PDB file of C-alpha atoms and ligand atoms in Angstrom:
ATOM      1  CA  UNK A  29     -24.948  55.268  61.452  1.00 38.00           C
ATOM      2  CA  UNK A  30     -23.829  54.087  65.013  1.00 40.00           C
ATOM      3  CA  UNK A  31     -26.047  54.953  67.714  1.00 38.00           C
ATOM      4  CA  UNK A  32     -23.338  57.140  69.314  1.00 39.00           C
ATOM      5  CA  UNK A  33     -23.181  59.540  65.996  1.00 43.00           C
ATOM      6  CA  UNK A  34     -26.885  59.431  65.763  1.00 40.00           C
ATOM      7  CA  UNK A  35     -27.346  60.512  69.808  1.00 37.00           C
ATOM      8  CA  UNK A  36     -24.835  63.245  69.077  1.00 40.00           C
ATOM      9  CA  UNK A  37     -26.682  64.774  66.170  1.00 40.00           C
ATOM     10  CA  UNK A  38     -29.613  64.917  68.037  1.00 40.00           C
ATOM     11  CA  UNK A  39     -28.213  66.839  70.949  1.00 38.00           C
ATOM     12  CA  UNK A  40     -26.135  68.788  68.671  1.00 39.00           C
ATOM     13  CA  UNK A  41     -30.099  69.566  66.468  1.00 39.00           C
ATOM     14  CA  UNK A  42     -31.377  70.859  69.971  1.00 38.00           C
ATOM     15  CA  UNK A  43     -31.289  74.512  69.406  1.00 38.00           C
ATOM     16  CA  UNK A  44     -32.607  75.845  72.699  1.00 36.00           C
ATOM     17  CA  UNK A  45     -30.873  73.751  75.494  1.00 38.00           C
ATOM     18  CA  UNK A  46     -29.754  77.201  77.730  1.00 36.00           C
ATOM     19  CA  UNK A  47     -33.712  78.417  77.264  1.00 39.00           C
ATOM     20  CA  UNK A  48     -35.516  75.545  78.170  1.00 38.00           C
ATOM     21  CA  UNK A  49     -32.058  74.904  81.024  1.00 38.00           C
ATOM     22  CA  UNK A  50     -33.166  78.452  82.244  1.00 42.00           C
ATOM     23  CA  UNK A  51     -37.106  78.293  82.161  1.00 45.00           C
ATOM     24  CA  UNK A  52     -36.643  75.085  84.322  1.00 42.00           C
ATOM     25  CA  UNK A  53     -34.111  76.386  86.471  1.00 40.00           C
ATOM     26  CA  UNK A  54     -36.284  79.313  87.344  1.00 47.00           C
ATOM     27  CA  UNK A  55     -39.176  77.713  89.417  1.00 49.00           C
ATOM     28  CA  UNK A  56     -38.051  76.227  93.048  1.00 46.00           C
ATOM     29  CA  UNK A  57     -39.375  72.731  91.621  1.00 52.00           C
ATOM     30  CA  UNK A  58     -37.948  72.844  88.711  1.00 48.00           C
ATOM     31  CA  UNK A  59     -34.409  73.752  90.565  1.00 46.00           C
ATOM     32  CA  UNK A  60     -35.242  70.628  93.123  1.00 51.00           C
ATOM     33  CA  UNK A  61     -35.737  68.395  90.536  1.00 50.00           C
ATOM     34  CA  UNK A  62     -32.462  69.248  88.515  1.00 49.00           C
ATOM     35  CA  UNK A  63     -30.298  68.968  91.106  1.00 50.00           C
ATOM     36  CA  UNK A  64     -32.014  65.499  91.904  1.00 55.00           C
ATOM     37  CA  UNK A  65     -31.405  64.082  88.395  1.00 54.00           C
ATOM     38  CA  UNK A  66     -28.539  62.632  87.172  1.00 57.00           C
ATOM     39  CA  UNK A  67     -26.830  64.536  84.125  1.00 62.00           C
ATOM     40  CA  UNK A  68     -27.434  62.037  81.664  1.00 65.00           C
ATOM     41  CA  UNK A  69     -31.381  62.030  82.642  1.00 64.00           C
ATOM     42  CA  UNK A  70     -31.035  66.214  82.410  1.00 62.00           C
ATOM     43  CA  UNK A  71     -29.628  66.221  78.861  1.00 66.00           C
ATOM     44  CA  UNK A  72     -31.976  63.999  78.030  1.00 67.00           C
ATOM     45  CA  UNK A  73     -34.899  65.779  79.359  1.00 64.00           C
ATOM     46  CA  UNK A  74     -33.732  69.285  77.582  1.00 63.00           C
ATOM     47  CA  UNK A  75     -33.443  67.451  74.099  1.00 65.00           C
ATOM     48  CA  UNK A  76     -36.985  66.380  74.652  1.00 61.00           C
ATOM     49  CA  UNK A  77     -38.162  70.123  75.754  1.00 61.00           C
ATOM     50  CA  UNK A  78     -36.944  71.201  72.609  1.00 82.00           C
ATOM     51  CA  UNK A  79     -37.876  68.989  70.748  1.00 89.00           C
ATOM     52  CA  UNK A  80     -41.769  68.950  71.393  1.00 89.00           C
ATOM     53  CA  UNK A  81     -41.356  72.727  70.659  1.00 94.00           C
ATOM     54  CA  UNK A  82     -43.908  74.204  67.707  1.00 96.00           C
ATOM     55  CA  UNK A  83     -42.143  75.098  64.476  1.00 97.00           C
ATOM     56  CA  UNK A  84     -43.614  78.122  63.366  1.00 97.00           C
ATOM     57  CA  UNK A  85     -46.940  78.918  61.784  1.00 98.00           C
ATOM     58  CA  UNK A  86     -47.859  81.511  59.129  1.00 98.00           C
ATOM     59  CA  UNK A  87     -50.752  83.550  58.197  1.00 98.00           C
ATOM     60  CA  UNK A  88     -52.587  83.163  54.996  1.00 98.00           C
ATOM     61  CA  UNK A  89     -51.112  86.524  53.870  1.00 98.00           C
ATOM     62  CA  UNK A  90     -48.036  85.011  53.712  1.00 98.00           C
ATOM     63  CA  UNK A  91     -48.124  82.120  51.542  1.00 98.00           C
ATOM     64  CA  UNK A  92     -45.863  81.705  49.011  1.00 98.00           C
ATOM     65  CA  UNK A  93     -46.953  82.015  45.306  1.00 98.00           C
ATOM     66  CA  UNK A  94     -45.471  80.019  43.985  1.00 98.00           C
ATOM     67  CA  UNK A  95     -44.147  76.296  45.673  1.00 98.00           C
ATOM     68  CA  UNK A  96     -41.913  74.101  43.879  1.00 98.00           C
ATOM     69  CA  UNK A  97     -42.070  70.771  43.623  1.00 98.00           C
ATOM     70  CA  UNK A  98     -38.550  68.873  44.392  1.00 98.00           C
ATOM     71  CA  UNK A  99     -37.018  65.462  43.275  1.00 98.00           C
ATOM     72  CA  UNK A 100     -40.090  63.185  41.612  1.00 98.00           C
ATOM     73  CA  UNK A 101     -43.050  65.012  40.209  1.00 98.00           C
ATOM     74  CA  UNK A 102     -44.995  62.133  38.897  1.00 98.00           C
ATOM     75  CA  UNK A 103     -43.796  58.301  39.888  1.00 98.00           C
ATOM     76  CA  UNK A 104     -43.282  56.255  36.491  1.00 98.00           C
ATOM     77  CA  UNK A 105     -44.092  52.256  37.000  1.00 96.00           C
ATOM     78  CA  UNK A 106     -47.644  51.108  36.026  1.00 98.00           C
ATOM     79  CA  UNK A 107     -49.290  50.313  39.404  1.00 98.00           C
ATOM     80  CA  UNK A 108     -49.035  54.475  40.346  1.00 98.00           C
ATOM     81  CA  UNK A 109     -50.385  55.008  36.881  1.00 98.00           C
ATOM     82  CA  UNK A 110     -53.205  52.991  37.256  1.00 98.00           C
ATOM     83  CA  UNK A 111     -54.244  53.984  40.887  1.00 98.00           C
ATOM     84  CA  UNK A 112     -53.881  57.751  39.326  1.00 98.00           C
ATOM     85  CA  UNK A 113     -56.212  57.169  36.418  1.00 98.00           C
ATOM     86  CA  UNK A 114     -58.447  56.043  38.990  1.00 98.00           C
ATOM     87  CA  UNK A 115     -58.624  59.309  41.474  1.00 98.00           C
ATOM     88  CA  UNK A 116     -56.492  56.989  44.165  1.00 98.00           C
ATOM     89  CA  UNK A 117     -59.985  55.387  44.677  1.00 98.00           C
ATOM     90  CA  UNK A 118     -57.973  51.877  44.347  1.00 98.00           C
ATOM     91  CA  UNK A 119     -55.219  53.633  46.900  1.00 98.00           C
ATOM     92  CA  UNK A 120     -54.919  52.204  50.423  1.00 99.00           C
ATOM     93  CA  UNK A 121     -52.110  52.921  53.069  1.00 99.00           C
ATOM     94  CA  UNK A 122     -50.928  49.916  54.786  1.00 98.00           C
ATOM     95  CA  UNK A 123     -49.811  50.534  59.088  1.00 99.00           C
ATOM     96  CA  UNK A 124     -48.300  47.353  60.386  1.00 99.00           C
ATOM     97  CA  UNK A 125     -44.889  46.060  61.220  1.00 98.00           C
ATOM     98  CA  UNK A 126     -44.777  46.548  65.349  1.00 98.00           C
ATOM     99  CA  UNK A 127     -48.036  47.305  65.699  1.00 98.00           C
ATOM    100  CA  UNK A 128     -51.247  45.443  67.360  1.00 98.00           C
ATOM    101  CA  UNK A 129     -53.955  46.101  64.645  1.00 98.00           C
ATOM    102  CA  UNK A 130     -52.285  46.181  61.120  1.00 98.00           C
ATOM    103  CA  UNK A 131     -54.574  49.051  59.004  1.00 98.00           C
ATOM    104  CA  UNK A 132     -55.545  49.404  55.166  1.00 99.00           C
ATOM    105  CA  UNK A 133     -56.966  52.793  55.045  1.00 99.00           C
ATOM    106  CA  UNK A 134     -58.373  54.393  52.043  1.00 98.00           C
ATOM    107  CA  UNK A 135     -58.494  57.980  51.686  1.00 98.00           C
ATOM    108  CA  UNK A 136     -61.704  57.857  52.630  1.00 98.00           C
ATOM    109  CA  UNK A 137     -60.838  56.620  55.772  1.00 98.00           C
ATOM    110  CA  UNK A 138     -58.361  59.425  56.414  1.00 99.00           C
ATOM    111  CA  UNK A 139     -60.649  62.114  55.652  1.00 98.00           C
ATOM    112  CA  UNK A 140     -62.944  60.763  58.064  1.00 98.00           C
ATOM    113  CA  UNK A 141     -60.448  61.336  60.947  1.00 98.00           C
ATOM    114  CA  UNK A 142     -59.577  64.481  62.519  1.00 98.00           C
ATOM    115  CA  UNK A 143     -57.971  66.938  60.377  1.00 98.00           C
ATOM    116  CA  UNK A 144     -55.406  69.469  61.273  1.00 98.00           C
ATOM    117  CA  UNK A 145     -54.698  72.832  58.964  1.00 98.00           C
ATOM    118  CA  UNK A 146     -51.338  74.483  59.447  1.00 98.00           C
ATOM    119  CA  UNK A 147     -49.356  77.405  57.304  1.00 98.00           C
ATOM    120  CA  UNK A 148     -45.740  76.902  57.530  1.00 98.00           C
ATOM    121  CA  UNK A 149     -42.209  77.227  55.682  1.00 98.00           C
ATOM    122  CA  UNK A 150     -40.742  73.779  53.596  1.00 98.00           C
ATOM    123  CA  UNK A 151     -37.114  74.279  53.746  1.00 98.00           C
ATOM    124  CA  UNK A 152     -35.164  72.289  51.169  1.00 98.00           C
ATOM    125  CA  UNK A 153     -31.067  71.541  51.377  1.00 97.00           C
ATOM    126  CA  UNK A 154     -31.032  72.412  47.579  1.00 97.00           C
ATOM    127  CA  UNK A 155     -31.498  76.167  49.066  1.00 97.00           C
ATOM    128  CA  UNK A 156     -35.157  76.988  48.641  1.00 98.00           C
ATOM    129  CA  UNK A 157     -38.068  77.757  50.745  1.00 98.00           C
ATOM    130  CA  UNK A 158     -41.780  78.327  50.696  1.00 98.00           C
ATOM    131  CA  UNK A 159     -44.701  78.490  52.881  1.00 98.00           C
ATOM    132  CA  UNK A 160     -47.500  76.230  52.236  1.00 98.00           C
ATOM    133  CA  UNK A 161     -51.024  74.939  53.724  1.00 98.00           C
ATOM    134  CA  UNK A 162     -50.929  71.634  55.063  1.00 99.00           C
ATOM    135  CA  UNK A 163     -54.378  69.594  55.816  1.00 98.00           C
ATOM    136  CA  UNK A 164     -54.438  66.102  56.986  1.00 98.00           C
ATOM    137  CA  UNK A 165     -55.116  63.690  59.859  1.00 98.00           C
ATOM    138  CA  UNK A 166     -52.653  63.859  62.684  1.00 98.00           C
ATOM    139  CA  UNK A 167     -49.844  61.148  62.531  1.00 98.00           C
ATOM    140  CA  UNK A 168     -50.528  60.215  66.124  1.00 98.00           C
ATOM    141  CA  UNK A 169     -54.313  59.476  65.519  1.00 98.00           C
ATOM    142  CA  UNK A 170     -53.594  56.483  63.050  1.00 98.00           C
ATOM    143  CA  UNK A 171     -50.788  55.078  64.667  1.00 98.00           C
ATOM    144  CA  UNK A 172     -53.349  55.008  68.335  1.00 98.00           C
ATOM    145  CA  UNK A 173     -55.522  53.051  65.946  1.00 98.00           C
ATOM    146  CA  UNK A 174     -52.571  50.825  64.959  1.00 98.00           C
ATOM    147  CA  UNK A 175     -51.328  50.468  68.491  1.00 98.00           C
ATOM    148  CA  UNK A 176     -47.498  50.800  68.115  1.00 98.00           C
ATOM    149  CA  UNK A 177     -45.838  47.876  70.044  1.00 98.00           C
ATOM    150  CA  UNK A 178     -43.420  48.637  73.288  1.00 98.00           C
ATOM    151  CA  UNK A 179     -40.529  47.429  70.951  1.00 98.00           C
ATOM    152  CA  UNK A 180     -41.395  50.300  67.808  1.00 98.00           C
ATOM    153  CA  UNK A 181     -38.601  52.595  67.772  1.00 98.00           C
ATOM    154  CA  UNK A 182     -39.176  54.395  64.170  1.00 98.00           C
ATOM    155  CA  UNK A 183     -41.716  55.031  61.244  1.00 98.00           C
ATOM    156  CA  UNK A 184     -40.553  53.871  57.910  1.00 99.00           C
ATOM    157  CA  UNK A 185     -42.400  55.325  55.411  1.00 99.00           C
ATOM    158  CA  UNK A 186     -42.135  53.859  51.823  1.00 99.00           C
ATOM    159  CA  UNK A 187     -42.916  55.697  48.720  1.00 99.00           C
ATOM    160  CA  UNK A 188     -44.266  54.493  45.107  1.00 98.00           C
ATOM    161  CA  UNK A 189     -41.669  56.186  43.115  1.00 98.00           C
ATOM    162  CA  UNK A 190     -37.967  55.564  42.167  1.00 98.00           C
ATOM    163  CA  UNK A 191     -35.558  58.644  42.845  1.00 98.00           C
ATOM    164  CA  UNK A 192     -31.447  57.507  41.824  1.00 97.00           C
ATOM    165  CA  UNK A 193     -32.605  54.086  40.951  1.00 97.00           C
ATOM    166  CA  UNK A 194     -33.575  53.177  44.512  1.00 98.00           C
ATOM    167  CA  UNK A 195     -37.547  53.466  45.963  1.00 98.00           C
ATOM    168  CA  UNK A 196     -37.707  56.457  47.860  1.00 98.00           C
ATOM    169  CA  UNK A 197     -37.886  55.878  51.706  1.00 99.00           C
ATOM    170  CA  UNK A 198     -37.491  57.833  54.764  1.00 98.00           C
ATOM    171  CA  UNK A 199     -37.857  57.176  58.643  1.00 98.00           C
ATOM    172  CA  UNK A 200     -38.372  59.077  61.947  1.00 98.00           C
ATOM    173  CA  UNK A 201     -38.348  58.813  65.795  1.00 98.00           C
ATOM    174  CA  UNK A 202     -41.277  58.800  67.984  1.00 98.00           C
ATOM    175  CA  UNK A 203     -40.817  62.219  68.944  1.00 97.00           C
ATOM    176  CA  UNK A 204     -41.445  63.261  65.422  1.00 98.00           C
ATOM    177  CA  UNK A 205     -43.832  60.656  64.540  1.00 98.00           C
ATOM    178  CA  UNK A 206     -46.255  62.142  68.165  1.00 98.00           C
ATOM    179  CA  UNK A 207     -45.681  65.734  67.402  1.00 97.00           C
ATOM    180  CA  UNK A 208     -48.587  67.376  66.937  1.00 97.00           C
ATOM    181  CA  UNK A 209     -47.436  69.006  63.459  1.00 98.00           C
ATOM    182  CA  UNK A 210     -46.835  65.795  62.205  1.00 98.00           C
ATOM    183  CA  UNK A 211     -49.767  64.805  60.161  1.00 98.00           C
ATOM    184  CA  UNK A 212     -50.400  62.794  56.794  1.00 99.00           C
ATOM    185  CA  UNK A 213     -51.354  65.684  53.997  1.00 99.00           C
ATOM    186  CA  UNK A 214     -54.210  64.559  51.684  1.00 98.00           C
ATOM    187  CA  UNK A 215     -54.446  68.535  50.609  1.00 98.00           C
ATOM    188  CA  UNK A 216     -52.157  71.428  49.763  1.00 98.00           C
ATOM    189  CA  UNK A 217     -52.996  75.270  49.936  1.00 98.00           C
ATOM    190  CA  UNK A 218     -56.945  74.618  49.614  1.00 98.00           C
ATOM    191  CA  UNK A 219     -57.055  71.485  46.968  1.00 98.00           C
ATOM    192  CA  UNK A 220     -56.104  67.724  46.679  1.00 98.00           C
ATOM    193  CA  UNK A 221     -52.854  66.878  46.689  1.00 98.00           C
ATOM    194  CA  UNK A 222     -51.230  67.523  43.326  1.00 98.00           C
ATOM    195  CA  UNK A 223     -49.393  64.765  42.015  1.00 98.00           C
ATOM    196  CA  UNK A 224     -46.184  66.451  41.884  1.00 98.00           C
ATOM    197  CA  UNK A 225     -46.442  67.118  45.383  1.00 99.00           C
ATOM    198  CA  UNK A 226     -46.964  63.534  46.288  1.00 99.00           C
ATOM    199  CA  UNK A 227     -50.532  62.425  45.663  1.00 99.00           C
ATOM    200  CA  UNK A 228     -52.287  61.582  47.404  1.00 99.00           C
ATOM    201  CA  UNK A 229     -50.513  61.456  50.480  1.00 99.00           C
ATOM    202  CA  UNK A 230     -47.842  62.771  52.187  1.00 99.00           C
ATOM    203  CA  UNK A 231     -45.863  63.246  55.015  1.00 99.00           C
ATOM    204  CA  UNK A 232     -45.164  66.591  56.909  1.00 99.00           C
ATOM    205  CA  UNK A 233     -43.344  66.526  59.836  1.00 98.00           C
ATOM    206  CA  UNK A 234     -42.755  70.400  60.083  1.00 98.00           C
ATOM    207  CA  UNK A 235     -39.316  70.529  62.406  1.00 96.00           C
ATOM    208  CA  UNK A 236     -37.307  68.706  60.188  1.00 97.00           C
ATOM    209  CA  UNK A 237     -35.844  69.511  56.329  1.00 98.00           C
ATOM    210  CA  UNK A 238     -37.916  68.950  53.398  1.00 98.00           C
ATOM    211  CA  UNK A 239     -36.308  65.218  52.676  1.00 98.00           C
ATOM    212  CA  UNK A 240     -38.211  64.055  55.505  1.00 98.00           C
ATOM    213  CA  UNK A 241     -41.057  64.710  54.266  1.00 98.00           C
ATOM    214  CA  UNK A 242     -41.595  61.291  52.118  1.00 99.00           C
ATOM    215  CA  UNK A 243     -44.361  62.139  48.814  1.00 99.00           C
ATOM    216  CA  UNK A 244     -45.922  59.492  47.551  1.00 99.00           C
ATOM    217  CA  UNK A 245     -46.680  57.118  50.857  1.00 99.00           C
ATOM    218  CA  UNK A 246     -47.949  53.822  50.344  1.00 99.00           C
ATOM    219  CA  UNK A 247     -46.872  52.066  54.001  1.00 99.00           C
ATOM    220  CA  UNK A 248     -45.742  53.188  56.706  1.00 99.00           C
ATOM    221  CA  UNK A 249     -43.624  50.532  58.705  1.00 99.00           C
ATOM    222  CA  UNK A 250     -43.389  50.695  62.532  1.00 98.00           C
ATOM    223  CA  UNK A 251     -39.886  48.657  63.476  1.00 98.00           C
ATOM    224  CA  UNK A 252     -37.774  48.401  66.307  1.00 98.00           C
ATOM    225  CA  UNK A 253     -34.271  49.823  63.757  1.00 98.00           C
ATOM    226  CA  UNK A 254     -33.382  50.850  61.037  1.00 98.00           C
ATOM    227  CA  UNK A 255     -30.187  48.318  60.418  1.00 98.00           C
ATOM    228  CA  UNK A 256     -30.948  45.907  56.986  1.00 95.00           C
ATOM    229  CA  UNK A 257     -33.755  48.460  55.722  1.00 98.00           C
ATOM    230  CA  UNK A 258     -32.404  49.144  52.130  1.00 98.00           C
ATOM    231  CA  UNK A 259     -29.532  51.048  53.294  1.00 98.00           C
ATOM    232  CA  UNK A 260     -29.858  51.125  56.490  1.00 98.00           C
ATOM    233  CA  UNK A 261     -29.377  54.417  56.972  1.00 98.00           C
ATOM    234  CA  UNK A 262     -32.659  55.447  57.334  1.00 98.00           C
ATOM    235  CA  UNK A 263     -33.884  57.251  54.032  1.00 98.00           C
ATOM    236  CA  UNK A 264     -32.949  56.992  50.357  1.00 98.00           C
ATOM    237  CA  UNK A 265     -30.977  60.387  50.723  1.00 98.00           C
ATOM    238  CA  UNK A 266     -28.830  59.055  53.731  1.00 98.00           C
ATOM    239  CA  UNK A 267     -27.751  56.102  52.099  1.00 98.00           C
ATOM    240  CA  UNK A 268     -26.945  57.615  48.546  1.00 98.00           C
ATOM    241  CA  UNK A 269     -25.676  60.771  49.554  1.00 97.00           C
ATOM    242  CA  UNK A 270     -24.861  60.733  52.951  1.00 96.00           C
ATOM    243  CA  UNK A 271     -28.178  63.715  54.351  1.00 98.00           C
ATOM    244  CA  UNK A 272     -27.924  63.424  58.144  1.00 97.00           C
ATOM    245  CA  UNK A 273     -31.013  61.061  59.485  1.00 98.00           C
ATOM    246  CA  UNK A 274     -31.554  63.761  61.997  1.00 96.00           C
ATOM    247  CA  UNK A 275     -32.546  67.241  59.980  1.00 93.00           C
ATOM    248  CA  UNK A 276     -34.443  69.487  62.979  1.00 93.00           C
ATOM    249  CA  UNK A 277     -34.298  72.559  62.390  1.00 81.00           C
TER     250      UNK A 277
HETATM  251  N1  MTE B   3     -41.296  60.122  47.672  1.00 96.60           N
HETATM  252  C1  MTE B   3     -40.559  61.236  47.629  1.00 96.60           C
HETATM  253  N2  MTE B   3     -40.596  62.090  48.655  1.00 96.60           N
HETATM  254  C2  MTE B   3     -39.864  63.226  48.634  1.00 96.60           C
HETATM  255  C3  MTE B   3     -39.015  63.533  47.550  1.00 96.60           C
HETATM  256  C4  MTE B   3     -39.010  62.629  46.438  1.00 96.60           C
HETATM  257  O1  MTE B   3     -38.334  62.824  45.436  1.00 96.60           O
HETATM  258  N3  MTE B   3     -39.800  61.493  46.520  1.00 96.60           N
HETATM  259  N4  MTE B   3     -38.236  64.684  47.589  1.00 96.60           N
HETATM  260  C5  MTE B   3     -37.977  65.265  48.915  1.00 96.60           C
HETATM  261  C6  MTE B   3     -37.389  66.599  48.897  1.00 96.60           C
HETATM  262  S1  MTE B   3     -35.710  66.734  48.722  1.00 96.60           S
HETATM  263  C7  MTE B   3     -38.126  67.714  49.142  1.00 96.60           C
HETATM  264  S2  MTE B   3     -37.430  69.247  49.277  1.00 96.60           S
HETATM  265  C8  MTE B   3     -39.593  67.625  49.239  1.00 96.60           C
HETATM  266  C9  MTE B   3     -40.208  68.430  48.115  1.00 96.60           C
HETATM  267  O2  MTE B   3     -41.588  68.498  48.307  1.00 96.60           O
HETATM  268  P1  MTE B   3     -42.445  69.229  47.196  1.00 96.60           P
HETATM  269  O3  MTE B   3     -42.236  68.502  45.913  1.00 96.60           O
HETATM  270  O4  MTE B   3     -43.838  69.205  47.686  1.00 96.60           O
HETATM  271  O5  MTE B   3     -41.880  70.636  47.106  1.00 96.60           O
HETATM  272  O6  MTE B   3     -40.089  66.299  49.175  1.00 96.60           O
HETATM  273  C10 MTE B   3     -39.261  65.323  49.725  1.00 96.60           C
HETATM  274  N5  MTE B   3     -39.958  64.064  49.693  1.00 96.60           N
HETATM  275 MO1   MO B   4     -35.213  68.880  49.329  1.00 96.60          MO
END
């Protein structure tokens, strides 16, 4: 995807350009310093706005019963099997790419950060939602012990399973990979992460659809674009069946 198509999804995913254009516009410095700006800087600056926004969260009271699990369920191939059978006490995530300090972090190591707990709504393409319990370190926190690199543009994150005959893979922007919703899930709704729900880690990155959120993460690449990564399209759905890279919601 060209980096004009990409630049015009993401203005055209900013929901709330006339609120955050009109909470701005409604202080005497904010009005000074808009009609300072330049227009492109402006645009720019109301994407971002809206972009750092919250998604929702839910109450306990309203989690969903029941909460499907989409696309793999259980990664075939023998090295998943075997890290399995062993609790994922063999697992380690690997950080590197454009980064200072390349990591290999068990889950120990994970569960020793900072954890965050949030309630909110997985929305799939396929037309089906449900509200789950998140709990995991914050994103952010391993990638300041990485130390991205000036030149890092995007996370790749690559899975261990196989989904249309390709590995599963996905990627986001800074914005998304600093948000503070964006964490790495070691539990669901109280309990380890279930295998079918990408043991044992996984992504959540809670504005965008439920592709983005890669199961099943073994590395998580820090590069500078996207161009010659399997596709190059940025995730196993955009290059087999053409999902938008940008899915805020
Ligand atoms: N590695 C990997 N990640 C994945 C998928 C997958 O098949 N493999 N499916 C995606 C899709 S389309 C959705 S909707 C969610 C489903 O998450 P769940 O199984 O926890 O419901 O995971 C996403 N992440
Ligand atoms: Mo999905």
């Amino acid at each position: 995807m060209s980096v004009i198509s990409r630049r015009s999804l993401l203005i055209g995913g900013a929901g709330g350009l006339l609120a955050g254009c009109d909470a701005i516009g409604s202080s005497e410095t904010g009005r000074d310093l808009l009609f300072r700006a330049e227009a492109v800087h402006r645009s720019l600056q109301r994407v971002i706005t809206d972009r750092n926004a919250l998604a929702p969260e839910f109450a306990e009271s309203e989690m969903s019963p029941r909460f499907r699990a989409n696309g793999t369920r259980m990664p075939g191939g023998d090295a998943y099997r075997a890290l399995m059978q062993g609790n994922f006490a063999d697992w380690r995530l690997r950080v590197d790419g454009l980064v200072t300090r390349p990591l290999t972090l068990s889950l120990a190591d994970l569960r020793a950060m900072p954890q965050r707990v949030q309630i909110t709504r997985h929305d799939c393409v396929e037309g089906w939602s449900a509200i789950g319990k998140w709990h995991g370190p914050r994103l952010s926190t391993v990638l300041d012990r990485a130390g991205l690199r000036d030149s890092a543009r995007y996370l790749v994150f690559h899975c261990a399973d196989r989904l249309l005959g390709r590995p599963y893979y996905e990627s986001i922007d800074l914005i998304d990979a600093l948000h503070p919703q964006t964490i790495l899930a070691l539990a669901m709704n109280n309990r380890t992460l279930p295998v079918a729900h990408g043991a044992p880690l996984r992504l959540r990155v809670e504005r965008q659809l439920g592709y983005k959120h890669a199961k099943y993460v073994m590395r998580i690449e820090a590069v500078a674009s996207l161009d010659g990564i399997h596709g190059g399209r940025g995730g196993l759905w955009e290059d087999a069946a053409d999902y938008e890279w940008y899915a805020g919601i």
